Coordinates of C-alpha atoms in Angstrom, one line a residue:
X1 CA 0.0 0.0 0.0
X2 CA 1.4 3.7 -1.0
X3 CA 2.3 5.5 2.0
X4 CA -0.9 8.3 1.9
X5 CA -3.3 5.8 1.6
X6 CA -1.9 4.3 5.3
X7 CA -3.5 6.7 7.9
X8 CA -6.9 6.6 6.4
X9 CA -6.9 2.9 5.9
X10 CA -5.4 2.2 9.5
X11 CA -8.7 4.6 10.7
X12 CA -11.2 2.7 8.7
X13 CA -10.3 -0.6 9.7
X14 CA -10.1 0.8 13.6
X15 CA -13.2 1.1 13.0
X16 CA -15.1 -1.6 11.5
X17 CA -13.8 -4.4 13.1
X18 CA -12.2 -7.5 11.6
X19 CA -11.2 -7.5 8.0
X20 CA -13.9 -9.3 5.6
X21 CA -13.4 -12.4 3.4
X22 CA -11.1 -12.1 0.8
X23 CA -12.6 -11.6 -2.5
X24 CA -12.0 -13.2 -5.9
X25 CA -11.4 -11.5 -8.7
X26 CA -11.3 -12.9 -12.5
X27 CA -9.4 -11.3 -16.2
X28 CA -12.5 -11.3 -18.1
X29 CA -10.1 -9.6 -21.0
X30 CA -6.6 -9.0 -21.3
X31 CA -4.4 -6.9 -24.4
X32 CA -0.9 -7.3 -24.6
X33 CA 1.1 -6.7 -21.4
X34 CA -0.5 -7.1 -18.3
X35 CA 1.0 -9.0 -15.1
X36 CA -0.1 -10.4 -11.8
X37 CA 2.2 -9.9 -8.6
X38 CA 0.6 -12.7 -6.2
X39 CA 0.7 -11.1 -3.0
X40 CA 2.6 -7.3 -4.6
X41 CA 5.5 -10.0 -4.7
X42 CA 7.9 -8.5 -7.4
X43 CA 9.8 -11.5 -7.6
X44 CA 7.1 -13.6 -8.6
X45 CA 5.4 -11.3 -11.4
X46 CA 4.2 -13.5 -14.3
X47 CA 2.0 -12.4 -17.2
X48 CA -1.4 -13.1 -17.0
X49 CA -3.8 -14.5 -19.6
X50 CA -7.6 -14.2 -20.2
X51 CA -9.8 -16.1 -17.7
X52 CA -6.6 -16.4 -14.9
X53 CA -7.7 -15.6 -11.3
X54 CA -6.6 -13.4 -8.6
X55 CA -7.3 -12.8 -5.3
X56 CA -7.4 -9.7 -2.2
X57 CA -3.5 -8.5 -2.5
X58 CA -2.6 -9.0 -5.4
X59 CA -1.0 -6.4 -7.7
X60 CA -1.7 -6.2 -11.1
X61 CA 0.2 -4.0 -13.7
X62 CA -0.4 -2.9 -17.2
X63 CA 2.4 -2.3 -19.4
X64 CA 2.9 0.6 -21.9
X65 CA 0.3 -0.7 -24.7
X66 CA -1.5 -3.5 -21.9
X67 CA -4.8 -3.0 -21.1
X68 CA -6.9 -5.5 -18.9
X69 CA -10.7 -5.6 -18.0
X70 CA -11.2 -7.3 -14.1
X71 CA -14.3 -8.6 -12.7
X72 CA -15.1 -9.2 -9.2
X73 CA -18.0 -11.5 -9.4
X74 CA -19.3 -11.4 -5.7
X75 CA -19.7 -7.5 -6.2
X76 CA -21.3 -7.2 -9.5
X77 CA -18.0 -5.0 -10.5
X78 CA -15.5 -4.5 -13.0
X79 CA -12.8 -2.2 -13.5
X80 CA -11.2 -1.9 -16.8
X81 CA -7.4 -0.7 -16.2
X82 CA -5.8 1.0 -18.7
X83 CA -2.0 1.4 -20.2
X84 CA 0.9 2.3 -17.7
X85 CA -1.3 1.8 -14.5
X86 CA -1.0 -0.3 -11.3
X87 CA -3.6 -1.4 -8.6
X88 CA -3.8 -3.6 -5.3
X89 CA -6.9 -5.9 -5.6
X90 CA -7.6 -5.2 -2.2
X91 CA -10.5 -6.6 -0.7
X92 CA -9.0 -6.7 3.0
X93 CA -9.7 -3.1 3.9
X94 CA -13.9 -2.2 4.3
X95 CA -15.6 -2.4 0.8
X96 CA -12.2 -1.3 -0.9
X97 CA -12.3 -3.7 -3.8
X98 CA -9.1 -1.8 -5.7
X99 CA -6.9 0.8 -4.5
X100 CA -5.5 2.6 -7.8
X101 CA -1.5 3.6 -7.3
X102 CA -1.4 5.2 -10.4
X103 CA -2.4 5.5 -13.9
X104 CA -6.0 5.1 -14.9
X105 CA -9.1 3.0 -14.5
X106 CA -13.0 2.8 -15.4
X107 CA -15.0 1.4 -13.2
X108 CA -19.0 -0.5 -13.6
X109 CA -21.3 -1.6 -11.3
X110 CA -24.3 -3.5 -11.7
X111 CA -27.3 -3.5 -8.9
X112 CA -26.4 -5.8 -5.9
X113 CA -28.6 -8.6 -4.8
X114 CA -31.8 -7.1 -3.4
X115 CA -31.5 -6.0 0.2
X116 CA -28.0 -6.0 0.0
X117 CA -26.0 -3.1 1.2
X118 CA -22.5 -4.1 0.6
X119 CA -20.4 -0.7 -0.4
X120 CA -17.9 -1.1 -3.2
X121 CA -15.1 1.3 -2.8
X122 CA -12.4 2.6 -5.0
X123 CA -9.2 3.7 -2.9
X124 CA -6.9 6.7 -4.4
X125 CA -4.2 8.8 -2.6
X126 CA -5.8 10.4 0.5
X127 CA -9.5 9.7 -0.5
X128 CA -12.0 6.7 -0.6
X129 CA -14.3 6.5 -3.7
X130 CA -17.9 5.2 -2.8
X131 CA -20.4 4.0 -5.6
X132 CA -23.4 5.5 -5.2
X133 CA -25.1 3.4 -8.6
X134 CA -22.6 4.5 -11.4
X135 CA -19.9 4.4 -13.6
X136 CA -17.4 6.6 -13.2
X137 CA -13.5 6.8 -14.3
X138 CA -10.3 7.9 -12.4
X139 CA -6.8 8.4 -12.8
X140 CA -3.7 8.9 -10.4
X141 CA -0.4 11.2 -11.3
X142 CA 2.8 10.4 -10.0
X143 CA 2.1 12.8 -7.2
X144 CA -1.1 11.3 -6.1
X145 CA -3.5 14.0 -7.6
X146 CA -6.7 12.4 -8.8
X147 CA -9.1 13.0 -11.4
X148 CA -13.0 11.6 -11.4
X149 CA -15.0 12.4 -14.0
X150 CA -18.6 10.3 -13.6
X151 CA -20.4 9.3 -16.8
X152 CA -23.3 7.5 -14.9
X153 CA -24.9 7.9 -10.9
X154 CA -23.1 9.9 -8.2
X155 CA -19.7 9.5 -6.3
X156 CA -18.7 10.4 -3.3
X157 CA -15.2 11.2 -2.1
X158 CA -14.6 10.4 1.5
X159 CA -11.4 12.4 2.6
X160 CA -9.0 11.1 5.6
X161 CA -9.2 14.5 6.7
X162 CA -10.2 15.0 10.4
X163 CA -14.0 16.2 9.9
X164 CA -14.0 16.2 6.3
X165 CA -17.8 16.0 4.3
X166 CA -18.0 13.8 2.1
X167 CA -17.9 15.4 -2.0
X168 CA -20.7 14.2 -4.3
X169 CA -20.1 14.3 -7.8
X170 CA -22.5 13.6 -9.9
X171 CA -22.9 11.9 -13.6
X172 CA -21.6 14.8 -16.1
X173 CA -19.2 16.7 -13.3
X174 CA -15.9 15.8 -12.7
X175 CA -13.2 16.5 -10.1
X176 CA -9.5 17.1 -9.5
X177 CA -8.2 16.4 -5.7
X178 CA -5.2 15.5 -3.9
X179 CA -3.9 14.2 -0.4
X180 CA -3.8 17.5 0.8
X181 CA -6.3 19.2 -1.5
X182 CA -10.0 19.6 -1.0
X183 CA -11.6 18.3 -4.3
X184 CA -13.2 21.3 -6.8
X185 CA -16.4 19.9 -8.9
X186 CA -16.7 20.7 -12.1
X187 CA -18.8 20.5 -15.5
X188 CA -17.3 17.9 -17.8
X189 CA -19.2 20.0 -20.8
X190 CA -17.9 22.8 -20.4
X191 CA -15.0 21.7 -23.1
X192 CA -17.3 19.6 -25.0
X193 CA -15.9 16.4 -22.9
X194 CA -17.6 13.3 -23.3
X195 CA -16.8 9.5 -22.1
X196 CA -14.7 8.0 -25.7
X197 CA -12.6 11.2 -24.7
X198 CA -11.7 9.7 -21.6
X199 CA -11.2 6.3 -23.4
X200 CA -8.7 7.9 -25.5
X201 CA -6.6 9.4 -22.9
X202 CA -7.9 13.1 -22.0
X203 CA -9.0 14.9 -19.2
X204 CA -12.0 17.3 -19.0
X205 CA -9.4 20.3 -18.5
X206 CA -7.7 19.8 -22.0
X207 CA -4.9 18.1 -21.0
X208 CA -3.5 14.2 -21.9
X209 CA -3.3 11.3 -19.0
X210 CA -1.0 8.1 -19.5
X211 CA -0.9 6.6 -23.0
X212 CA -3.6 4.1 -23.8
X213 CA -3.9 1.5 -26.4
X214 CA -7.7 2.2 -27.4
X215 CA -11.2 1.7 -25.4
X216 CA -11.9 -1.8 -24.5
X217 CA -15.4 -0.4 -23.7
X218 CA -17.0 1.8 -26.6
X219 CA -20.5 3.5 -26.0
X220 CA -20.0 2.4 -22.3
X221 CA -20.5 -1.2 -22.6
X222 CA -18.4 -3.5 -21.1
X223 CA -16.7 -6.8 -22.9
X224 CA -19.2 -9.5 -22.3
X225 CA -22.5 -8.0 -23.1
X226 CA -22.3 -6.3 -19.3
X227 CA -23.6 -2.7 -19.3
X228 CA -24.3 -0.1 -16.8
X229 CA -27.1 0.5 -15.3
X230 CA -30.2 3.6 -15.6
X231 CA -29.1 6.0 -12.9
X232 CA -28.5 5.8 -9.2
X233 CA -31.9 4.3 -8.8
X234 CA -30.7 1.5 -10.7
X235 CA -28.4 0.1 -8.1
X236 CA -28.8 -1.0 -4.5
X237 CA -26.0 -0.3 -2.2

């Protein structure tokens, strides 16, 4: 785990008691260089294939033209990861289901099992990303500023600092943040932005993230036939 994420993990888990069952996860698709580090065990990296499992903390990293799409079946979620990005599959922390190191994801989320109120979380630098029914992507710089931009339902950022509200940003709004920065909301349309802009590598302020090798999920579907859902009311957290 990256060093800002360790005080506001170590808090969470304080407080919710034992750590829950470790989670399975599954590479539903996988492009060109993508590896597995069982455990975030460098010495035992190996490159990964479509259909190979993983489990709570692992690593996984992309390459310069890899690009991988990960499901996590008892969650109804998947996260496509995009070129020159790393992640910890971490289901051991409170409904963290990926903490993104750097580079840049998407993330989809289908409804849960009725009555079920599991939260699905999305760790960055300083900050907890919880699903409120949506689909949403994010990115990490080298200097652990973040950028959300939501194409689908409402996010809420959950900052580590001491009385901190939580930020809702809602489908069409995005929002740049660090560990010491309070997040500033946005309109994606100002600039025209739309979601295959983010599949191609930009950012709703102009500017160019991390290369990528082309959108494994055109029109917002993902590979497999799964799509998002309607709106917030669509999903049951």
């Amino acid at each position: 785990m990256i060093p800002l994420l360790a005080p506001l993990m170590f808090t969470l888990l304080q407080a919710s008691g034992p750590n829950p069952a470790a989670l399975a996860y599954r590479f539903d698709t996988v492009k060109r260089s993508v590896f597995l580090l069982p455990g975030g065990d460098k010495g035992k990296e190996t490159k990964v294939a479509k259909g190979a499992a993983a489990s709570s903390g692992d690593m996984v990293r992309t390459g310069w033209l890899g690009q991988t799409v990960i499901a996590v079946p008892d969650r109804n979620s998947r996260f496509e990861i995009f070129a020159n990005s790393q992640v910890k599959l971490a289901g051991g922390e409170p409904g963290v289901l990926l903490v993104l190191e750097k580079g840049r994801i998407k993330a989809f989320f289908q409804a849960l099992v009725e009555g079920s109120h599991e939260e699905r979380r999305v760790a960055v630098p300083g900050a907890l990303l919880a699903v409120r029914g949506t689909r949403y992507g994010v990115e990490v710089e080298k200097d652990g500023k973040s950028y959300l931009v939501v194409f689908e339902g409402v996010v809420e950022i959950l900052r580590g600092a001491p009385n901190a509200e939580p930020i809702r940003v809602k489908a069409g709004e995005w929002s740049t943040f660090g560990p010491d920065s309070k997040p500033k909301v946005e309109s994606m349309h100002t600039r025209g932005f739309m979601e295959r802009n983010w599949n191609q590598g930009m950012r709703p302020d102009g500017s160019m993230g991390p290369m990528t090798s082309g959108a494994m999920s055109p029109g917002g579907a993902m590979p497999g036939g799964m799509r998002s859902g309607s709106g917030p009311g669509h999903m049951h957290q």
